Short mmCIF file of C-alpha atoms in Angstrom, two decimals:
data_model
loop_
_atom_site.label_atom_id
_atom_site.label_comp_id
_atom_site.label_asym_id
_atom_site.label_seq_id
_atom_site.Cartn_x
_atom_site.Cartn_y
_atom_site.Cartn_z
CA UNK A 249 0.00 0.00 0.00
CA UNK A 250 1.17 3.48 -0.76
CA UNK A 251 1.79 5.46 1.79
CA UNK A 252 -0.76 7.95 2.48
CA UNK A 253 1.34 10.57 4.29
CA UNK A 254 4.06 12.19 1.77
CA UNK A 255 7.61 11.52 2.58
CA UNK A 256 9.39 14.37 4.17
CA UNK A 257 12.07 14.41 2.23
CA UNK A 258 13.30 17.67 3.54
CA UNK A 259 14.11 19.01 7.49
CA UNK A 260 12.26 21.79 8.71
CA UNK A 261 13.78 24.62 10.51
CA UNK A 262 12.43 24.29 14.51
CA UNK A 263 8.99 26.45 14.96
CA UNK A 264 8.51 26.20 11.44
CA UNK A 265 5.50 24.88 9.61
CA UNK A 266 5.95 22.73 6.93
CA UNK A 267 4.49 25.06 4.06
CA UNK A 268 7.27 27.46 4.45
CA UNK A 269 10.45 27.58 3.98
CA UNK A 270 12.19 29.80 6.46
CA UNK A 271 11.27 31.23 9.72
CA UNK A 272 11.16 34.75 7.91
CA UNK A 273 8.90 33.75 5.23
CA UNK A 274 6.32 32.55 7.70
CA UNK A 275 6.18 35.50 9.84
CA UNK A 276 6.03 37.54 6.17
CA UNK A 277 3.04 35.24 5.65
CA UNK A 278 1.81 36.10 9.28
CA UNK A 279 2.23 39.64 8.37
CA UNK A 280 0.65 39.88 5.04
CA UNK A 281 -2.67 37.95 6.84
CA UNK A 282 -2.70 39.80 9.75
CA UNK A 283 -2.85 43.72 7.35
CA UNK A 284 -5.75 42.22 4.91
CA UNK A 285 -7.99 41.61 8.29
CA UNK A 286 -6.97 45.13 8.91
CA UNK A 287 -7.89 46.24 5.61
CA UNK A 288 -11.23 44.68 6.10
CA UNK A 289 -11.34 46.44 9.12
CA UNK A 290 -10.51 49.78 7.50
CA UNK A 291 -13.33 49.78 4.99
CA UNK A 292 -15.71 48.25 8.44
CA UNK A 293 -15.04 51.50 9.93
CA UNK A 294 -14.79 53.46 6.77
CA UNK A 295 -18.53 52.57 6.17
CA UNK A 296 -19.22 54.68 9.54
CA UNK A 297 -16.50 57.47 8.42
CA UNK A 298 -18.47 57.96 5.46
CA UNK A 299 -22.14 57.98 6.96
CA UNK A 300 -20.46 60.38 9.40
CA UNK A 301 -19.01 63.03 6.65
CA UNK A 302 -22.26 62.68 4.78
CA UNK A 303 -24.46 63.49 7.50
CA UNK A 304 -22.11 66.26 8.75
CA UNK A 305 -22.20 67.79 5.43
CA UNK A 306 -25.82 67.86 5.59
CA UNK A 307 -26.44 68.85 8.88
CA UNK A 308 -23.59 70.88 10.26
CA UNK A 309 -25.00 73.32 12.54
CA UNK A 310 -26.43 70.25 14.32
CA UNK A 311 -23.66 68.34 14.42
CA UNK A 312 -21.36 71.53 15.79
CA UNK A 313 -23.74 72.25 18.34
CA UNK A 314 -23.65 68.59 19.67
CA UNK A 315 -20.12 68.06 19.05
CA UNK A 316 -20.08 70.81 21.71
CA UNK A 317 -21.33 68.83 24.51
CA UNK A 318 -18.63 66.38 24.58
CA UNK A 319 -15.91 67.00 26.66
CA UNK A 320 -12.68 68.00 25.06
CA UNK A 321 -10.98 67.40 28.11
CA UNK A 322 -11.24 63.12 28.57
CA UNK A 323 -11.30 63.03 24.74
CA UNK A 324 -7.71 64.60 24.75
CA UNK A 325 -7.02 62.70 28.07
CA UNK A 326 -8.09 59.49 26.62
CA UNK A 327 -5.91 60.15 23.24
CA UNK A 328 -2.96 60.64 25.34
CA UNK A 329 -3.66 57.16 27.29
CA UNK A 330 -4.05 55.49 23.86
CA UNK A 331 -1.06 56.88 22.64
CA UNK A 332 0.72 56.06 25.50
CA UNK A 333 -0.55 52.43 25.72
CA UNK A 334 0.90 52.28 21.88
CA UNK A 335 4.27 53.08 22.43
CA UNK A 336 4.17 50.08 25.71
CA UNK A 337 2.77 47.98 23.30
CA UNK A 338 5.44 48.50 20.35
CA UNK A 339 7.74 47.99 23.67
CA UNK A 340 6.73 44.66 24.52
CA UNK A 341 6.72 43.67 20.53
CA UNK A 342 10.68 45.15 20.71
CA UNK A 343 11.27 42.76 24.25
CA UNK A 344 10.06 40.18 22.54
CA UNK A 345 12.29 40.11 19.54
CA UNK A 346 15.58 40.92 21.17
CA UNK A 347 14.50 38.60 23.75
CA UNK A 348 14.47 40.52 27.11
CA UNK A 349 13.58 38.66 30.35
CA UNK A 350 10.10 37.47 30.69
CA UNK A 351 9.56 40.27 33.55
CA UNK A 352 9.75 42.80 30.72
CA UNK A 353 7.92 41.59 28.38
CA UNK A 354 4.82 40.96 30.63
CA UNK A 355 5.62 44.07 32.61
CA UNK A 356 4.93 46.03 28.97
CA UNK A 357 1.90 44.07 27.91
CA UNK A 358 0.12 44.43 31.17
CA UNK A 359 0.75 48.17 31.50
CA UNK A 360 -0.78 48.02 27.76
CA UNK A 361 -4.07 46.44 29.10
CA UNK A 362 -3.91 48.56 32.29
CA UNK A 363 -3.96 51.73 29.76
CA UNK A 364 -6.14 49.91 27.70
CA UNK A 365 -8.90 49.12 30.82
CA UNK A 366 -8.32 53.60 31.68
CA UNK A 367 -9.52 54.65 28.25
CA UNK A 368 -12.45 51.97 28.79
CA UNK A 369 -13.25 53.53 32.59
CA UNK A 370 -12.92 57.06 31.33
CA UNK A 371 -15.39 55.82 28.18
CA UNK A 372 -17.74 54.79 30.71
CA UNK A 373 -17.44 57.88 32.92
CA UNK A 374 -18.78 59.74 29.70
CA UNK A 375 -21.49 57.33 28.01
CA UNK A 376 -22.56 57.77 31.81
CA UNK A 377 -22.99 61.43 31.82
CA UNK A 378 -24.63 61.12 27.99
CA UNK A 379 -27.38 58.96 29.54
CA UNK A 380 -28.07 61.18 32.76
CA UNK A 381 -28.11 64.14 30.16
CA UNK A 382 -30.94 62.58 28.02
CA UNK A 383 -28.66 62.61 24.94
CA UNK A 384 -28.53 58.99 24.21
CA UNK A 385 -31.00 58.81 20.77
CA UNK A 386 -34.25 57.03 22.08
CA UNK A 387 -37.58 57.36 23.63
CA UNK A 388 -36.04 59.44 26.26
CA UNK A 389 -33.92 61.99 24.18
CA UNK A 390 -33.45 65.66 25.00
CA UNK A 391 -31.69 68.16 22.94
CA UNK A 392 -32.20 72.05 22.57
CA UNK A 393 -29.23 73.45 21.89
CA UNK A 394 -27.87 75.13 18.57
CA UNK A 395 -30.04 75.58 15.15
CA UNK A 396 -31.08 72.82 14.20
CA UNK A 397 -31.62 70.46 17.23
CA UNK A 398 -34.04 68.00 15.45
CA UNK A 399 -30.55 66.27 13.75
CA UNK A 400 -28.61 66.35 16.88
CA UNK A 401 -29.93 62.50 17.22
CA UNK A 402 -27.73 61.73 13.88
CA UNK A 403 -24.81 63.04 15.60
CA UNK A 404 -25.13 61.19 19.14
CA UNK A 405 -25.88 57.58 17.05
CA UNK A 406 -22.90 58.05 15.11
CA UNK A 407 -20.83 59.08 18.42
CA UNK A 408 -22.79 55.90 20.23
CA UNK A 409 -22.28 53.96 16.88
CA UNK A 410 -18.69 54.59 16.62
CA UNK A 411 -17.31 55.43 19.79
CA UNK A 412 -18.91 51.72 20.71
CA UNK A 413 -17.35 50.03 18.25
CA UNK A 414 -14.32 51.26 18.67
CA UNK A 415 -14.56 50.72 22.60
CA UNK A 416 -16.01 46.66 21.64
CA UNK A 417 -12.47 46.61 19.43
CA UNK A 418 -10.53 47.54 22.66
CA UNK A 419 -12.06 45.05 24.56
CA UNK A 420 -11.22 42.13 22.22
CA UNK A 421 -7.86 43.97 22.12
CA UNK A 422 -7.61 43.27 26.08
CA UNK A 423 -8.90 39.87 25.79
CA UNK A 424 -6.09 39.24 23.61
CA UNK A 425 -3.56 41.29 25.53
CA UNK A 426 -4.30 39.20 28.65
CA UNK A 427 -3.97 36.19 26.57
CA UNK A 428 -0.43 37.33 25.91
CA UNK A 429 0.51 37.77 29.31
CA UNK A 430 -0.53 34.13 30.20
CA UNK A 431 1.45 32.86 26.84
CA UNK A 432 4.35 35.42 27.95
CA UNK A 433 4.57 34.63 31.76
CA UNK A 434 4.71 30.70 30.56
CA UNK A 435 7.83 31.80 28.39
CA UNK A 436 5.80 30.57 24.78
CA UNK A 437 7.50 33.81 23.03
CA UNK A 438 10.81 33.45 21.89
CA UNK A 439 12.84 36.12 19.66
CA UNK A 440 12.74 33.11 17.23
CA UNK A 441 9.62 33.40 17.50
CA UNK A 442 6.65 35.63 19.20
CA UNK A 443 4.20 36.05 16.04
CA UNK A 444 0.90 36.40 18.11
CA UNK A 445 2.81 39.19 20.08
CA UNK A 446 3.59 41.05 16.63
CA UNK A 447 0.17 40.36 15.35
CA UNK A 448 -1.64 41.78 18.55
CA UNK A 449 0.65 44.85 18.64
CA UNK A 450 -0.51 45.38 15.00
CA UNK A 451 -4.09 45.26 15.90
CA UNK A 452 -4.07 47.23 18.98
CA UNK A 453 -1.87 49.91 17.28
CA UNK A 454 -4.91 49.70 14.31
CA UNK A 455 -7.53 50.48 17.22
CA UNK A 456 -5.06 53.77 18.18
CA UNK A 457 -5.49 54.53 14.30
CA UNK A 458 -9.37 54.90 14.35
CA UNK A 459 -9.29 57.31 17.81
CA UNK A 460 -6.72 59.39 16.35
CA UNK A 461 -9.54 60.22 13.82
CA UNK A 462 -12.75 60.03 15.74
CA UNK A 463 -11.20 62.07 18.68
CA UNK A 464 -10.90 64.99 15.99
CA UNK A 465 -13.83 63.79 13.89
CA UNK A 466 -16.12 63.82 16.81
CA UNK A 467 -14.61 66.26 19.50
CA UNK A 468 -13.03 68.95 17.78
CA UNK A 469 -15.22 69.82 15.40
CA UNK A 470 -17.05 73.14 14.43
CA UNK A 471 -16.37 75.12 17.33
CA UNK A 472 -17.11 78.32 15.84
CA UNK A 473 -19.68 77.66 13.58
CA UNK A 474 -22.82 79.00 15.65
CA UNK B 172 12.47 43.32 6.63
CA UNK B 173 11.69 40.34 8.60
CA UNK B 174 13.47 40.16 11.33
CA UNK B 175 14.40 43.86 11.51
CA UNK B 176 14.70 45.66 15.19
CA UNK B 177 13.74 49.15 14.73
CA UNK B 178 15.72 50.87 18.08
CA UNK B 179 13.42 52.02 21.02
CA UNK B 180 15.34 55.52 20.72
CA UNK B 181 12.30 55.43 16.97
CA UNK B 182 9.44 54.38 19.57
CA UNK B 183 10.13 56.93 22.05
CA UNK B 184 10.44 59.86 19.29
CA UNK B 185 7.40 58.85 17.41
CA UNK B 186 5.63 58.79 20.97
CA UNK B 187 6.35 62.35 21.86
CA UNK B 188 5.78 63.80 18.21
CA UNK B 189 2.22 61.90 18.63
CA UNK B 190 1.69 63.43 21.85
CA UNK B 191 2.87 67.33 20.35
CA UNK B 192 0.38 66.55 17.86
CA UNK B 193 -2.68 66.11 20.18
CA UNK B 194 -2.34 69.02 22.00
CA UNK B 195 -1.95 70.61 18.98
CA UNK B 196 -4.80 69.82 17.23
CA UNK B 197 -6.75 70.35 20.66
CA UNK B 198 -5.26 73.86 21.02
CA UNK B 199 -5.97 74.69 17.08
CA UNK B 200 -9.52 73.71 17.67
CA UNK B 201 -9.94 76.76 19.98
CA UNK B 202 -9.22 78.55 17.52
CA UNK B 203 -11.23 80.43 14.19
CA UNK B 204 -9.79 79.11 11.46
CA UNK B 205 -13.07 79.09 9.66
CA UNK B 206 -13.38 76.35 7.29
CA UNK B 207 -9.96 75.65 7.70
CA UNK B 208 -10.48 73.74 11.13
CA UNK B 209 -11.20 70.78 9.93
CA UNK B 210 -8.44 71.06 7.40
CA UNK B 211 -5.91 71.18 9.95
CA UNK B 212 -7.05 68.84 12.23
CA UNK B 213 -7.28 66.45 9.32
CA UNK B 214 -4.20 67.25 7.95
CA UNK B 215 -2.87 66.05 11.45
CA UNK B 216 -5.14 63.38 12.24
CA UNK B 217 -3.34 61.99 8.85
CA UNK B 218 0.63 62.47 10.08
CA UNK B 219 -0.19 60.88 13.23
CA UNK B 220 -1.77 57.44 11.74
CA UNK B 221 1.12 57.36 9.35
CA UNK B 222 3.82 57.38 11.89
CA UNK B 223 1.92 54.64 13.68
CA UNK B 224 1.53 53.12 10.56
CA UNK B 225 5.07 53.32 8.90
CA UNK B 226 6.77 52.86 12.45
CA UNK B 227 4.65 51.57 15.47
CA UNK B 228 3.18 48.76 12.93
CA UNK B 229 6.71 48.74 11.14
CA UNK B 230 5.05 48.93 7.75
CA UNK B 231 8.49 51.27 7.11
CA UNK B 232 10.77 48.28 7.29
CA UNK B 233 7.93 45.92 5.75
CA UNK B 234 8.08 43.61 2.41
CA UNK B 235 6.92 45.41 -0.45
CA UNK B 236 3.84 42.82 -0.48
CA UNK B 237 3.01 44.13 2.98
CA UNK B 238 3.40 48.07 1.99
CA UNK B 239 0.98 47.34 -1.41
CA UNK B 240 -1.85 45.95 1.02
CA UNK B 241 -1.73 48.25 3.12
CA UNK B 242 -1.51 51.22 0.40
CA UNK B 243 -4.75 49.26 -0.93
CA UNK B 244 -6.58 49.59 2.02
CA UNK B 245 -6.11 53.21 1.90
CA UNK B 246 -6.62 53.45 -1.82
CA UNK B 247 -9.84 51.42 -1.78
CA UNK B 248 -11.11 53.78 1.29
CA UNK B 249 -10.35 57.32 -0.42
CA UNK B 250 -12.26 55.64 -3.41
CA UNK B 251 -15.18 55.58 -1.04
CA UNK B 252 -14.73 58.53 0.73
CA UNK B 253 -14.04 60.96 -2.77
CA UNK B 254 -16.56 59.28 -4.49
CA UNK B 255 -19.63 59.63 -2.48
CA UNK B 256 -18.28 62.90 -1.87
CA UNK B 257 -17.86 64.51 -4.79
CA UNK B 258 -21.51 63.42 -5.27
CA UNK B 259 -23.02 64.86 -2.49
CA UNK B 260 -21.16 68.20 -2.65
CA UNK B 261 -21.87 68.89 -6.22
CA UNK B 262 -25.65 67.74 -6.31
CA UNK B 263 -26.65 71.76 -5.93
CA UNK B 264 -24.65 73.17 -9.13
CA UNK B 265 -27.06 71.82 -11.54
CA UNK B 266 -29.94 74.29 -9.61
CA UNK B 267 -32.20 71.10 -10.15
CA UNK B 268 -34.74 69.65 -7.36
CA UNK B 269 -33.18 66.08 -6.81
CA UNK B 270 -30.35 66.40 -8.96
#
């Protein structure tokens, strides 16, 4: 009988899959998978981005007048914590490939979700004051201020819309970063090889991407306009 | 490349240029530009993502393959954006109800 399994006729490098042919070729491959999920991403949020532009173009004084009751202050104080939890996470990516002690490494990842869990407390803090306010869109929504107050709803469902799944992409983000620091603590990541630590950083740094635009987009808009 | 260690010194300079640029934008906001608000903040909104893109995400010291999918993504989304855009804005010229 043949043999049903083809003979390796070849060695394989250790940590690498059969398919490839070098360590670098697979984390290439890792690479190239991980950006087209991200490009899918980018057009998922790019569908909001462009319901958002077309609705501001169409109702600005609205959307300037409730841009207005967001606070500028934890939107630039949760930019700055985003920020801030990229650059630990590009640092734990950089432990991990020149191979740093373990203490490091998970040191950098959980100060990453720790950042990660303050932007999520200070999100909170303000959907919180948005309900108490009446200004989440529903039965029980309130708005008077500016022009045109009867398209203020469009702007607080595209804040709730976005800002929520943005916030539900953080939250995977720290379900993955805790993940990490199990796989980390247990030594799994070597500089050899520490793919899902790569891979994660790229995602997480992709979540920074979209608040760099919504903080402006959503925050910092039309301030003069009335 | 593969394999490449970009040096922390990169990481810590790309943080504080990041930072310079929020309170930038959030101090330019304050201020009448007129319809050039948005412009700016844009216009820095757009720096910022591409030095996390070309150097937090290392897309800088990527394979070419990795730099054309990403340059896609963007391509693709500008398509979108300009597009619908340049629809919307224009439907008044024509002077035409629903046009």
């Amino acid at each position: 009988m043949a043999d049903l399994h083809v003979a390796h006729t070849h060695a394989h490098p250790s940590g690498v899959e059969h398919h490839f042919n070098s360590a670098a070729q697979q984390k290439d491959a890792s690479t190239v998978g991980m950006w087209v999920f991200l490009v899918t991403e980018i057009m998922f949020f790019g569908g909001l981005f462009l319901t958002y532009v077309a609705y501001r173009h169409a109702y600005p004084l609205a959307f300037a007048a409730a841009s207005e009751r967001l606070d500028i202050r934890l939107g630039a104080f949760n930019t700055a914590v985003l920020i801030f939890s990229s650059l630990t996470m590009a640092l734990a990516v950089h432990a991990a490939a020149v191979g740093s002690s373990k203490k490091v490494l998970v040191g950098f990842l959980i100060l990453t979700l720790v950042l990660g869990c303050v932007f999520l407390g200070v999100k909170s803090v303000e959907y919180y004051d948005k309900y108490e306010k009446h200004e989440i869109p529903g039965p029980n929504f309130e708005f008077h201020e500016g022009a045109d107050p009867a398209h203020a709803t469009l702007f607080f469902s595209l804040y709730f819309g976005m800002t929520g799944l943005h916030a539900f992409h953080m939250i995977i983000g720290a379900g993955l970063l805790l993940f990490l620091i199990v796989q980390s603590a247990r030594g799994k990541y070597t500089t050899a090889w520490h793919t899902p630590v790569e891979m994660t950083g790229l995602y997480w740094h992709f979540v920074d991407i979209v608040w760099i635009f919504l903080f402006p987009l959503l925050y910092l808009i039309d301030r003069h306009l009335k | 490349m593969t394999g490449h260690i970009v040096p922390k010194k990169v990481y810590y300079l790309i943080f504080l240029t990041l930072m310079v640029m929020t309170a930038i934008t959030t101090a330019v906001a304050f201020v009448d530009l007129g319809r050039f608000n948005i412009v700016v903040a844009m216009a820095i909104a757009i720096f910022k993502a591409s030095l996390v893109v070309l150097f937090f995400m290392h897309v800088h010291y990527s394979t070419k393959l990795t730099k054309m999918i990403v340059a896609a993504g963007v391509f693709w989304l500008a398509i979108m954006l300009l597009m619908t855009m340049s629809d919307l804005l224009t439907r008044g010229w024509m002077g035409v109800p629903g046009r």
